[in-house]
């Protein structure tokens, strides 16, 4: 991607400098710029064989999925090779073999599309960055302490998440918080802020450090809803907020939608709330629908012009 391009709305490019310091909460990775009032869409592309929603069964299918996401308005694709929750063991080399050919092919074919590698392992992260990734999406809250240094050495971004103390590849059958906690928000804020400080100390600029409250990870549905209700507090940390809520369990339980396939309308409603309250990146399985939500909310907020405005003018 050229360092003279940035994102406006849900994937439209405008002029900018990808490495200079920006406004508080603004993401700058290479030529991509996104922030409150002008969030970017990050589309999920899974190469795991047991994802909770959908997976690409081959490198070719994953590359096609990335291309389709880009055409639909995604500014970032998040490529992962290991299911977040419990499942069969995946070795480090197997994870590399699943995602790096996809990253390399997407980077070659779509150089203006920012690639995120969804991994918590430093060896996988190094291989992914060498293949063309620009962001490390560490969904397991610094389980591998080398990741910030790996990101800094490559000039990449890093996602600082909150898992409530869970180890990688585990499910939150029991939360360490109470049923109706007030401290889950404080704990999540403190947790992502501490990880962000580690990333900054390693040399990652604030505009490339994303914070993710990580609903569903180590949390019950009420916890996750509370985090989303108070998402502005994460935005006030001054770093870009990534929100990954697409078709998750707390969305389903909030509206009584038993399966991920039934959860799109509720996911989009939560997305609209998040955009209005300062989120910089929305991670989704549904690119086109999410782009429309962002376009509508930002048009209502007045931070983006309508895509087309001819009614009453002719």
mmCIF file of C-alpha atoms in Angstrom:
data_model
loop_
_atom_site.group_PDB
_atom_site.id
_atom_site.type_symbol
_atom_site.label_atom_id
_atom_site.label_comp_id
_atom_site.label_asym_id
_atom_site.label_seq_id
_atom_site.Cartn_x
_atom_site.Cartn_y
_atom_site.Cartn_z
ATOM 1 C CA UNK A 1 0.000 0.000 0.000
ATOM 2 C CA UNK A 2 1.213 3.508 -0.721
ATOM 3 C CA UNK A 3 2.002 5.525 2.392
ATOM 4 C CA UNK A 4 0.021 8.379 0.872
ATOM 5 C CA UNK A 5 -3.399 6.707 1.182
ATOM 6 C CA UNK A 6 -5.770 6.434 4.121
ATOM 7 C CA UNK A 7 -9.240 5.225 4.873
ATOM 8 C CA UNK A 8 -12.363 7.341 4.991
ATOM 9 C CA UNK A 9 -15.615 5.806 6.167
ATOM 10 C CA UNK A 10 -15.553 2.032 5.732
ATOM 11 C CA UNK A 11 -12.840 1.658 3.137
ATOM 12 C CA UNK A 12 -12.644 4.718 0.857
ATOM 13 C CA UNK A 13 -9.099 6.047 0.505
ATOM 14 C CA UNK A 14 -7.890 9.633 0.959
ATOM 15 C CA UNK A 15 -4.523 11.392 1.314
ATOM 16 C CA UNK A 16 -2.510 10.942 4.515
ATOM 17 C CA UNK A 17 0.816 9.890 5.981
ATOM 18 C CA UNK A 18 0.690 6.418 7.456
ATOM 19 C CA UNK A 19 3.527 6.874 9.936
ATOM 20 C CA UNK A 20 3.090 10.356 11.391
ATOM 21 C CA UNK A 21 1.339 10.862 14.733
ATOM 22 C CA UNK A 22 -2.378 11.429 14.271
ATOM 23 C CA UNK A 23 -5.388 12.358 16.350
ATOM 24 C CA UNK A 24 -6.061 10.474 19.580
ATOM 25 C CA UNK A 25 -7.645 7.144 18.788
ATOM 26 C CA UNK A 26 -6.521 7.203 15.164
ATOM 27 C CA UNK A 27 -5.062 4.057 13.604
ATOM 28 C CA UNK A 28 -2.173 4.545 11.183
ATOM 29 C CA UNK A 29 -0.607 1.463 9.640
ATOM 30 C CA UNK A 30 1.281 2.081 6.428
ATOM 31 C CA UNK A 31 -1.160 4.107 4.385
ATOM 32 C CA UNK A 32 -4.269 3.143 6.321
ATOM 33 C CA UNK A 33 -5.831 5.787 8.528
ATOM 34 C CA UNK A 34 -9.009 5.158 10.515
ATOM 35 C CA UNK A 35 -10.462 6.505 13.712
ATOM 36 C CA UNK A 36 -13.541 7.610 15.630
ATOM 37 C CA UNK A 37 -16.121 8.876 13.175
ATOM 38 C CA UNK A 38 -14.284 7.221 10.281
ATOM 39 C CA UNK A 39 -13.810 3.562 11.266
ATOM 40 C CA UNK A 40 -12.346 0.830 9.112
ATOM 41 C CA UNK A 41 -13.793 -2.599 8.436
ATOM 42 C CA UNK A 42 -11.615 -5.612 9.257
ATOM 43 C CA UNK A 43 -12.977 -8.766 7.622
ATOM 44 C CA UNK A 44 -12.351 -12.215 9.084
ATOM 45 C CA UNK A 45 -10.740 -14.792 6.788
ATOM 46 C CA UNK A 46 -10.311 -18.104 8.601
ATOM 47 C CA UNK A 47 -8.048 -20.945 7.554
ATOM 48 C CA UNK A 48 -8.881 -22.945 10.655
ATOM 49 C CA UNK A 49 -10.891 -26.087 10.047
ATOM 50 C CA UNK A 50 -13.226 -25.630 13.023
ATOM 51 C CA UNK A 51 -14.164 -21.946 13.186
ATOM 52 C CA UNK A 52 -17.422 -21.213 14.994
ATOM 53 C CA UNK A 53 -18.888 -19.581 11.887
ATOM 54 C CA UNK A 54 -17.101 -20.128 8.568
ATOM 55 C CA UNK A 55 -13.692 -21.109 7.203
ATOM 56 C CA UNK A 56 -11.903 -21.190 3.868
ATOM 57 C CA UNK A 57 -10.967 -24.783 3.106
ATOM 58 C CA UNK A 58 -7.922 -23.939 0.977
ATOM 59 C CA UNK A 59 -5.387 -21.199 0.345
ATOM 60 C CA UNK A 60 -7.151 -20.376 -2.909
ATOM 61 C CA UNK A 61 -10.535 -20.046 -1.195
ATOM 62 C CA UNK A 62 -9.042 -17.783 1.475
ATOM 63 C CA UNK A 63 -7.433 -15.543 -1.147
ATOM 64 C CA UNK A 64 -10.764 -15.302 -2.984
ATOM 65 C CA UNK A 65 -12.501 -14.404 0.284
ATOM 66 C CA UNK A 66 -9.969 -11.642 0.920
ATOM 67 C CA UNK A 67 -10.490 -10.272 -2.579
ATOM 68 C CA UNK A 68 -14.258 -10.285 -2.143
ATOM 69 C CA UNK A 69 -13.928 -8.492 1.199
ATOM 70 C CA UNK A 70 -11.714 -5.839 -0.361
ATOM 71 C CA UNK A 71 -14.160 -5.320 -3.227
ATOM 72 C CA UNK A 72 -16.989 -4.926 -0.682
ATOM 73 C CA UNK A 73 -15.142 -2.194 1.212
ATOM 74 C CA UNK A 74 -12.889 -3.862 3.777
ATOM 75 C CA UNK A 75 -9.702 -1.942 4.570
ATOM 76 C CA UNK A 76 -8.187 -4.832 6.555
ATOM 77 C CA UNK A 77 -8.426 -8.618 6.399
ATOM 78 C CA UNK A 78 -7.672 -10.628 9.527
ATOM 79 C CA UNK A 79 -6.240 -14.001 8.540
ATOM 80 C CA UNK A 80 -6.186 -16.733 11.181
ATOM 81 C CA UNK A 81 -5.311 -20.400 11.259
ATOM 82 C CA UNK A 82 -6.336 -21.537 14.748
ATOM 83 C CA UNK A 83 -9.774 -21.514 16.322
ATOM 84 C CA UNK A 84 -9.896 -19.247 19.359
ATOM 85 C CA UNK A 85 -11.611 -21.773 21.627
ATOM 86 C CA UNK A 86 -11.044 -25.432 22.387
ATOM 87 C CA UNK A 87 -10.191 -27.714 19.495
ATOM 88 C CA UNK A 88 -7.566 -30.041 18.058
ATOM 89 C CA UNK A 89 -3.948 -29.087 18.707
ATOM 90 C CA UNK A 90 -2.386 -26.998 15.943
ATOM 91 C CA UNK A 91 1.416 -26.870 15.926
ATOM 92 C CA UNK A 92 3.314 -23.663 15.266
ATOM 93 C CA UNK A 93 4.458 -24.950 11.874
ATOM 94 C CA UNK A 94 0.934 -26.019 10.926
ATOM 95 C CA UNK A 95 -0.374 -22.555 11.789
ATOM 96 C CA UNK A 96 2.358 -20.969 9.661
ATOM 97 C CA UNK A 97 1.538 -23.299 6.774
ATOM 98 C CA UNK A 98 -2.141 -22.390 6.980
ATOM 99 C CA UNK A 99 -1.866 -18.619 6.987
ATOM 100 C CA UNK A 100 1.423 -17.518 5.425
ATOM 101 C CA UNK A 101 0.681 -18.661 1.846
ATOM 102 C CA UNK A 102 -2.619 -16.761 2.081
ATOM 103 C CA UNK A 103 -0.920 -13.640 3.430
ATOM 104 C CA UNK A 104 1.761 -13.754 0.737
ATOM 105 C CA UNK A 105 -0.777 -14.189 -2.072
ATOM 106 C CA UNK A 106 -3.105 -11.452 -0.796
ATOM 107 C CA UNK A 107 -0.175 -9.081 -0.273
ATOM 108 C CA UNK A 108 0.974 -9.659 -3.854
ATOM 109 C CA UNK A 109 -2.467 -9.400 -5.446
ATOM 110 C CA UNK A 110 -3.927 -6.599 -3.284
ATOM 111 C CA UNK A 111 -1.060 -4.431 -2.041
ATOM 112 C CA UNK A 112 -3.438 -1.687 -0.837
ATOM 113 C CA UNK A 113 -5.253 -4.085 1.496
ATOM 114 C CA UNK A 114 -3.831 -4.161 5.034
ATOM 115 C CA UNK A 115 -3.343 -7.697 6.318
ATOM 116 C CA UNK A 116 -3.701 -8.648 9.969
ATOM 117 C CA UNK A 117 -2.408 -11.981 11.273
ATOM 118 C CA UNK A 118 -4.610 -13.473 13.995
ATOM 119 C CA UNK A 119 -2.022 -15.254 16.125
ATOM 120 C CA UNK A 120 -0.713 -15.293 19.693
ATOM 121 C CA UNK A 121 2.616 -16.999 18.864
ATOM 122 C CA UNK A 122 5.796 -15.029 18.159
ATOM 123 C CA UNK A 123 7.244 -17.500 15.594
ATOM 124 C CA UNK A 124 3.988 -17.385 13.617
ATOM 125 C CA UNK A 125 3.915 -13.600 13.912
ATOM 126 C CA UNK A 126 7.444 -13.292 12.490
ATOM 127 C CA UNK A 127 6.574 -15.522 9.544
ATOM 128 C CA UNK A 128 3.310 -13.651 8.924
ATOM 129 C CA UNK A 129 5.001 -10.248 8.958
ATOM 130 C CA UNK A 130 7.686 -11.517 6.590
ATOM 131 C CA UNK A 131 4.910 -12.694 4.253
ATOM 132 C CA UNK A 132 3.260 -9.257 4.199
ATOM 133 C CA UNK A 133 1.098 -8.799 7.301
ATOM 134 C CA UNK A 134 1.038 -5.309 8.863
ATOM 135 C CA UNK A 135 -0.914 -5.960 12.098
ATOM 136 C CA UNK A 136 -0.650 -8.690 14.751
ATOM 137 C CA UNK A 137 -4.048 -9.490 16.231
ATOM 138 C CA UNK A 138 -3.081 -11.026 19.568
ATOM 139 C CA UNK A 139 -6.417 -12.280 20.884
ATOM 140 C CA UNK A 140 -4.807 -13.902 23.943
ATOM 141 C CA UNK A 141 -3.645 -10.854 25.869
ATOM 142 C CA UNK A 142 0.115 -11.195 25.640
ATOM 143 C CA UNK A 143 0.383 -14.925 26.361
ATOM 144 C CA UNK A 144 3.605 -14.789 24.324
ATOM 145 C CA UNK A 145 5.517 -11.796 25.740
ATOM 146 C CA UNK A 146 7.712 -11.487 22.627
ATOM 147 C CA UNK A 147 4.919 -10.215 20.384
ATOM 148 C CA UNK A 148 5.386 -6.464 21.056
ATOM 149 C CA UNK A 149 9.069 -6.678 20.128
ATOM 150 C CA UNK A 150 8.198 -8.658 17.003
ATOM 151 C CA UNK A 151 5.674 -5.998 15.966
ATOM 152 C CA UNK A 152 8.047 -3.129 16.712
ATOM 153 C CA UNK A 153 10.929 -4.679 14.760
ATOM 154 C CA UNK A 154 8.707 -5.002 11.678
ATOM 155 C CA UNK A 155 7.058 -1.586 11.994
ATOM 156 C CA UNK A 156 3.726 -3.338 12.447
ATOM 157 C CA UNK A 157 0.655 -2.717 14.556
ATOM 158 C CA UNK A 158 -0.488 -4.877 17.442
ATOM 159 C CA UNK A 159 -3.856 -5.563 19.075
ATOM 160 C CA UNK A 160 -3.932 -5.562 22.887
ATOM 161 C CA UNK A 161 -6.831 -7.697 24.071
ATOM 162 C CA UNK A 162 -8.442 -8.686 27.374
ATOM 163 C CA UNK A 163 -9.222 -12.314 28.166
ATOM 164 C CA UNK A 164 -10.030 -12.182 31.863
ATOM 165 C CA UNK A 165 -7.075 -14.398 32.690
ATOM 166 C CA UNK A 166 -7.873 -17.203 30.259
ATOM 167 C CA UNK A 167 -5.056 -19.189 28.680
ATOM 168 C CA UNK A 168 -5.017 -19.641 24.877
ATOM 169 C CA UNK A 169 -7.458 -22.120 23.332
ATOM 170 C CA UNK A 170 -9.801 -22.201 26.348
ATOM 171 C CA UNK A 171 -13.500 -21.393 26.676
ATOM 172 C CA UNK A 172 -15.086 -19.199 29.323
ATOM 173 C CA UNK A 173 -17.266 -21.796 31.015
ATOM 174 C CA UNK A 174 -16.614 -20.073 34.324
ATOM 175 C CA UNK A 175 -15.806 -16.391 34.687
ATOM 176 C CA UNK A 176 -13.745 -15.081 37.567
ATOM 177 C CA UNK A 177 -16.060 -12.053 37.746
ATOM 178 C CA UNK A 178 -19.390 -11.994 39.539
ATOM 179 C CA UNK A 179 -22.715 -12.330 37.773
ATOM 180 C CA UNK A 180 -23.240 -8.569 37.632
ATOM 181 C CA UNK A 181 -19.782 -7.095 38.106
ATOM 182 C CA UNK A 182 -18.749 -3.494 38.124
ATOM 183 C CA UNK A 183 -15.087 -4.444 38.032
ATOM 184 C CA UNK A 184 -15.031 -6.136 34.608
ATOM 185 C CA UNK A 185 -14.752 -2.751 32.887
ATOM 186 C CA UNK A 186 -11.999 -1.545 35.210
ATOM 187 C CA UNK A 187 -10.113 -4.819 34.840
ATOM 188 C CA UNK A 188 -10.413 -4.742 31.051
ATOM 189 C CA UNK A 189 -9.306 -1.103 30.875
ATOM 190 C CA UNK A 190 -6.328 -1.768 33.147
ATOM 191 C CA UNK A 191 -5.440 -4.935 31.237
ATOM 192 C CA UNK A 192 -5.385 -3.434 27.751
ATOM 193 C CA UNK A 193 -3.655 -0.292 29.022
ATOM 194 C CA UNK A 194 -0.874 -2.389 30.570
ATOM 195 C CA UNK A 195 -0.381 -4.333 27.349
ATOM 196 C CA UNK A 196 -0.405 -1.087 25.388
ATOM 197 C CA UNK A 197 2.338 0.320 27.632
ATOM 198 C CA UNK A 198 4.428 -2.780 26.952
ATOM 199 C CA UNK A 199 3.931 -2.314 23.223
ATOM 200 C CA UNK A 200 4.875 1.372 23.418
ATOM 201 C CA UNK A 201 7.975 0.551 25.485
ATOM 202 C CA UNK A 202 8.962 -1.994 22.824
ATOM 203 C CA UNK A 203 8.773 0.736 20.199
ATOM 204 C CA UNK A 204 5.281 0.436 18.673
ATOM 205 C CA UNK A 205 3.791 3.946 18.113
ATOM 206 C CA UNK A 206 0.452 4.701 19.770
ATOM 207 C CA UNK A 207 -1.239 4.976 16.362
ATOM 208 C CA UNK A 208 -0.342 1.325 15.728
ATOM 209 C CA UNK A 209 -1.453 0.022 19.133
ATOM 210 C CA UNK A 210 -5.086 -1.121 19.066
ATOM 211 C CA UNK A 211 -7.054 -1.973 22.204
ATOM 212 C CA UNK A 212 -9.774 -4.631 22.188
ATOM 213 C CA UNK A 213 -12.073 -5.240 25.197
ATOM 214 C CA UNK A 214 -12.659 -8.717 23.713
ATOM 215 C CA UNK A 215 -16.297 -9.578 24.501
ATOM 216 C CA UNK A 216 -17.006 -13.264 25.262
ATOM 217 C CA UNK A 217 -13.379 -14.014 26.228
ATOM 218 C CA UNK A 218 -13.431 -14.745 29.974
ATOM 219 C CA UNK A 219 -16.790 -13.008 30.268
ATOM 220 C CA UNK A 220 -20.454 -13.923 30.415
ATOM 221 C CA UNK A 221 -23.103 -12.166 28.350
ATOM 222 C CA UNK A 222 -23.808 -9.487 30.955
ATOM 223 C CA UNK A 223 -20.099 -8.680 31.191
ATOM 224 C CA UNK A 224 -19.807 -8.311 27.424
ATOM 225 C CA UNK A 225 -22.879 -6.111 27.191
ATOM 226 C CA UNK A 226 -21.499 -3.883 29.941
ATOM 227 C CA UNK A 227 -18.178 -3.540 28.104
ATOM 228 C CA UNK A 228 -19.954 -2.525 24.921
ATOM 229 C CA UNK A 229 -22.219 -0.121 26.821
ATOM 230 C CA UNK A 230 -19.099 1.614 28.172
ATOM 231 C CA UNK A 231 -16.962 1.336 25.044
ATOM 232 C CA UNK A 232 -16.303 5.096 25.081
ATOM 233 C CA UNK A 233 -14.070 4.559 28.117
ATOM 234 C CA UNK A 234 -11.769 2.445 25.948
ATOM 235 C CA UNK A 235 -11.773 5.118 23.247
ATOM 236 C CA UNK A 236 -10.714 7.665 25.876
ATOM 237 C CA UNK A 237 -7.464 5.735 26.397
ATOM 238 C CA UNK A 238 -6.294 7.614 23.293
ATOM 239 C CA UNK A 239 -5.538 4.575 21.128
ATOM 240 C CA UNK A 240 -7.656 3.058 18.345
ATOM 241 C CA UNK A 241 -10.315 0.661 19.601
ATOM 242 C CA UNK A 242 -10.905 -2.598 17.763
ATOM 243 C CA UNK A 243 -14.248 -4.250 18.415
ATOM 244 C CA UNK A 244 -14.709 -7.918 17.517
ATOM 245 C CA UNK A 245 -18.344 -8.821 18.167
ATOM 246 C CA UNK A 246 -19.429 -10.455 14.917
ATOM 247 C CA UNK A 247 -22.090 -13.127 15.586
ATOM 248 C CA UNK A 248 -20.650 -13.880 19.039
ATOM 249 C CA UNK A 249 -22.430 -15.760 21.817
ATOM 250 C CA UNK A 250 -23.298 -12.661 23.841
ATOM 251 C CA UNK A 251 -25.014 -11.214 20.769
ATOM 252 C CA UNK A 252 -27.020 -14.416 20.409
ATOM 253 C CA UNK A 253 -27.978 -14.579 24.077
ATOM 254 C CA UNK A 254 -29.003 -10.915 24.136
ATOM 255 C CA UNK A 255 -31.636 -11.496 21.442
ATOM 256 C CA UNK A 256 -32.326 -15.235 21.752
ATOM 257 C CA UNK A 257 -30.581 -16.224 18.519
ATOM 258 C CA UNK A 258 -29.243 -19.716 19.128
ATOM 259 C CA UNK A 259 -26.875 -20.089 16.171
ATOM 260 C CA UNK A 260 -24.311 -17.721 14.626
ATOM 261 C CA UNK A 261 -26.260 -17.819 11.357
ATOM 262 C CA UNK A 262 -29.175 -16.023 13.073
ATOM 263 C CA UNK A 263 -27.150 -13.208 14.648
ATOM 264 C CA UNK A 264 -26.450 -10.763 11.824
ATOM 265 C CA UNK A 265 -29.219 -8.197 12.549
ATOM 266 C CA UNK A 266 -28.253 -7.985 16.223
ATOM 267 C CA UNK A 267 -24.564 -7.771 15.322
ATOM 268 C CA UNK A 268 -25.284 -4.844 13.018
ATOM 269 C CA UNK A 269 -27.306 -3.065 15.704
ATOM 270 C CA UNK A 270 -24.387 -3.397 18.131
ATOM 271 C CA UNK A 271 -22.024 -2.233 15.393
ATOM 272 C CA UNK A 272 -24.032 0.959 14.887
ATOM 273 C CA UNK A 273 -23.818 1.672 18.626
ATOM 274 C CA UNK A 274 -20.067 1.062 18.630
ATOM 275 C CA UNK A 275 -19.440 3.359 15.662
ATOM 276 C CA UNK A 276 -21.401 6.152 17.335
ATOM 277 C CA UNK A 277 -19.336 5.711 20.490
ATOM 278 C CA UNK A 278 -15.835 5.991 19.089
ATOM 279 C CA UNK A 279 -14.674 2.593 17.810
ATOM 280 C CA UNK A 280 -11.970 2.802 15.123
ATOM 281 C CA UNK A 281 -12.038 -0.729 13.647
ATOM 282 C CA UNK A 282 -14.953 -3.141 13.344
ATOM 283 C CA UNK A 283 -14.007 -6.801 12.882
ATOM 284 C CA UNK A 284 -16.712 -8.658 10.972
ATOM 285 C CA UNK A 285 -17.681 -11.718 8.966
ATOM 286 C CA UNK A 286 -20.144 -9.633 6.901
ATOM 287 C CA UNK A 287 -18.315 -6.935 4.981
ATOM 288 C CA UNK A 288 -20.989 -5.364 2.788
ATOM 289 C CA UNK A 289 -23.601 -5.137 5.537
ATOM 290 C CA UNK A 290 -21.071 -3.671 7.975
ATOM 291 C CA UNK A 291 -19.906 -1.095 5.428
ATOM 292 C CA UNK A 292 -23.512 0.046 4.972
ATOM 293 C CA UNK A 293 -24.008 0.394 8.722
ATOM 294 C CA UNK A 294 -20.831 2.459 9.057
ATOM 295 C CA UNK A 295 -21.784 4.608 6.075
ATOM 296 C CA UNK A 296 -25.227 5.301 7.538
ATOM 297 C CA UNK A 297 -24.065 6.046 11.066
ATOM 298 C CA UNK A 298 -21.197 8.290 9.967
ATOM 299 C CA UNK A 299 -23.508 10.138 7.556
ATOM 300 C CA UNK A 300 -25.895 10.736 10.461
ATOM 301 C CA UNK A 301 -22.992 11.850 12.659
ATOM 302 C CA UNK A 302 -21.853 14.241 9.938
ATOM 303 C CA UNK A 303 -18.349 12.795 9.783
ATOM 304 C CA UNK A 304 -18.813 11.503 6.230
ATOM 305 C CA UNK A 305 -20.679 12.806 3.201
ATOM 306 C CA UNK A 306 -23.373 10.642 1.555
ATOM 307 C CA UNK A 307 -22.015 8.296 -1.094
ATOM 308 C CA UNK A 308 -24.465 9.867 -3.529
ATOM 309 C CA UNK A 309 -26.649 12.963 -3.232
ATOM 310 C CA UNK A 310 -28.819 13.795 -6.257
ATOM 311 C CA UNK A 311 -32.357 13.624 -4.856
ATOM 312 C CA UNK A 312 -34.091 16.983 -5.264
ATOM 313 C CA UNK A 313 -31.214 18.371 -7.311
ATOM 314 C CA UNK A 314 -32.473 17.496 -10.766
#
